[in-house]
Amino acid sequence: MPTYSYACKTCGHAFDIVQSFSDATLTVCPECGGDLRKQYGAVGVTFNGSGFYRTDSRGSSGVGAGAGSSTPA
């Protein structure tokens, strides 16, 4: 289950809570009863592998046939 961060608009109280995707969003601050807003932060994404190149999605016929290739005259 994901962890969500909330902050109160009134008192500034901030906290994290583990909620299911189907749970309703919290709207009331547990400290003062004010309005809550959900905090969004960076998402941890990891790309594993040798890397991504601009030629990865192209067919083999297009490799080496671009600008800069020369043919003997």
Short mmCIF file of C-alpha atoms in Angstrom, two decimals:
data_model
loop_
_atom_site.label_atom_id
_atom_site.label_comp_id
_atom_site.label_asym_id
_atom_site.label_seq_id
_atom_site.Cartn_x
_atom_site.Cartn_y
_atom_site.Cartn_z
CA MET A 1 0.00 0.00 0.00
CA PRO A 2 1.29 3.48 -0.81
CA THR A 3 2.21 6.14 1.72
CA TYR A 4 0.60 9.57 1.27
CA SER A 5 1.75 12.88 2.75
CA TYR A 6 -0.74 15.46 3.99
CA ALA A 7 -0.38 19.01 5.32
CA CYS A 8 -2.95 21.20 7.07
CA LYS A 9 -3.78 24.51 5.37
CA THR A 10 -4.61 26.09 8.74
CA CYS A 11 -1.99 25.00 11.27
CA GLY A 12 0.69 23.55 8.98
CA HIS A 13 0.69 20.13 10.67
CA ALA A 14 2.27 17.61 8.26
CA PHE A 15 2.12 13.81 8.46
CA ASP A 16 2.35 10.63 6.39
CA ILE A 17 -0.23 7.85 6.33
CA VAL A 18 -0.39 4.45 4.65
CA GLN A 19 -3.63 4.13 2.67
CA SER A 20 -5.07 1.74 0.14
CA PHE A 21 -5.83 3.02 -3.36
CA SER A 22 -9.54 2.56 -2.63
CA ASP A 23 -9.47 4.59 0.64
CA ALA A 24 -11.00 8.06 0.60
CA THR A 25 -8.66 11.07 0.71
CA LEU A 26 -8.35 12.63 4.17
CA THR A 27 -9.89 16.10 4.41
CA VAL A 28 -9.82 17.01 8.14
CA CYS A 29 -6.66 17.74 10.16
CA PRO A 30 -6.36 15.50 13.25
CA GLU A 31 -4.69 18.34 15.21
CA CYS A 32 -6.95 21.37 14.62
CA GLY A 33 -9.84 20.18 12.42
CA GLY A 34 -8.77 22.40 9.50
CA ASP A 35 -8.62 21.51 5.81
CA LEU A 36 -5.94 19.09 4.61
CA ARG A 37 -4.15 19.06 1.29
CA LYS A 38 -2.24 16.17 -0.22
CA GLN A 39 1.51 16.72 -0.68
CA TYR A 40 3.16 15.49 -3.87
CA GLY A 41 6.85 14.74 -4.09
CA ALA A 42 9.37 13.07 -6.32
CA VAL A 43 8.63 9.52 -7.35
CA GLY A 44 11.38 6.95 -7.03
CA VAL A 45 11.75 5.41 -10.49
CA THR A 46 14.65 3.17 -11.42
CA PHE A 47 15.50 2.24 -15.00
CA ASN A 48 17.57 -0.93 -15.05
CA GLY A 49 19.48 -2.16 -18.05
CA SER A 50 22.19 -1.04 -20.42
CA GLY A 51 20.42 2.21 -21.28
CA PHE A 52 18.09 3.76 -23.79
CA TYR A 53 19.25 5.06 -27.12
CA ARG A 54 17.53 6.96 -29.90
CA THR A 55 18.00 3.99 -32.23
CA ASP A 56 16.23 1.51 -29.90
CA SER A 57 12.83 1.91 -31.57
CA ARG A 58 14.06 1.98 -35.15
CA GLY A 59 14.32 -0.94 -37.52
CA SER A 60 17.69 -2.39 -38.51
CA SER A 61 17.41 -0.93 -42.04
CA GLY A 62 17.63 2.64 -40.71
CA VAL A 63 20.86 2.16 -38.75
CA GLY A 64 23.80 3.88 -40.40
CA ALA A 65 21.74 5.27 -43.28
CA GLY A 66 21.34 8.79 -41.94
CA ALA A 67 23.21 12.04 -42.30
CA GLY A 68 26.95 11.69 -42.31
CA SER A 69 27.07 8.46 -44.24
CA SER A 70 28.91 8.66 -47.51
CA THR A 71 28.91 6.49 -50.60
CA PRO A 72 31.94 6.24 -52.87
CA ALA A 73 31.47 8.07 -56.16
#
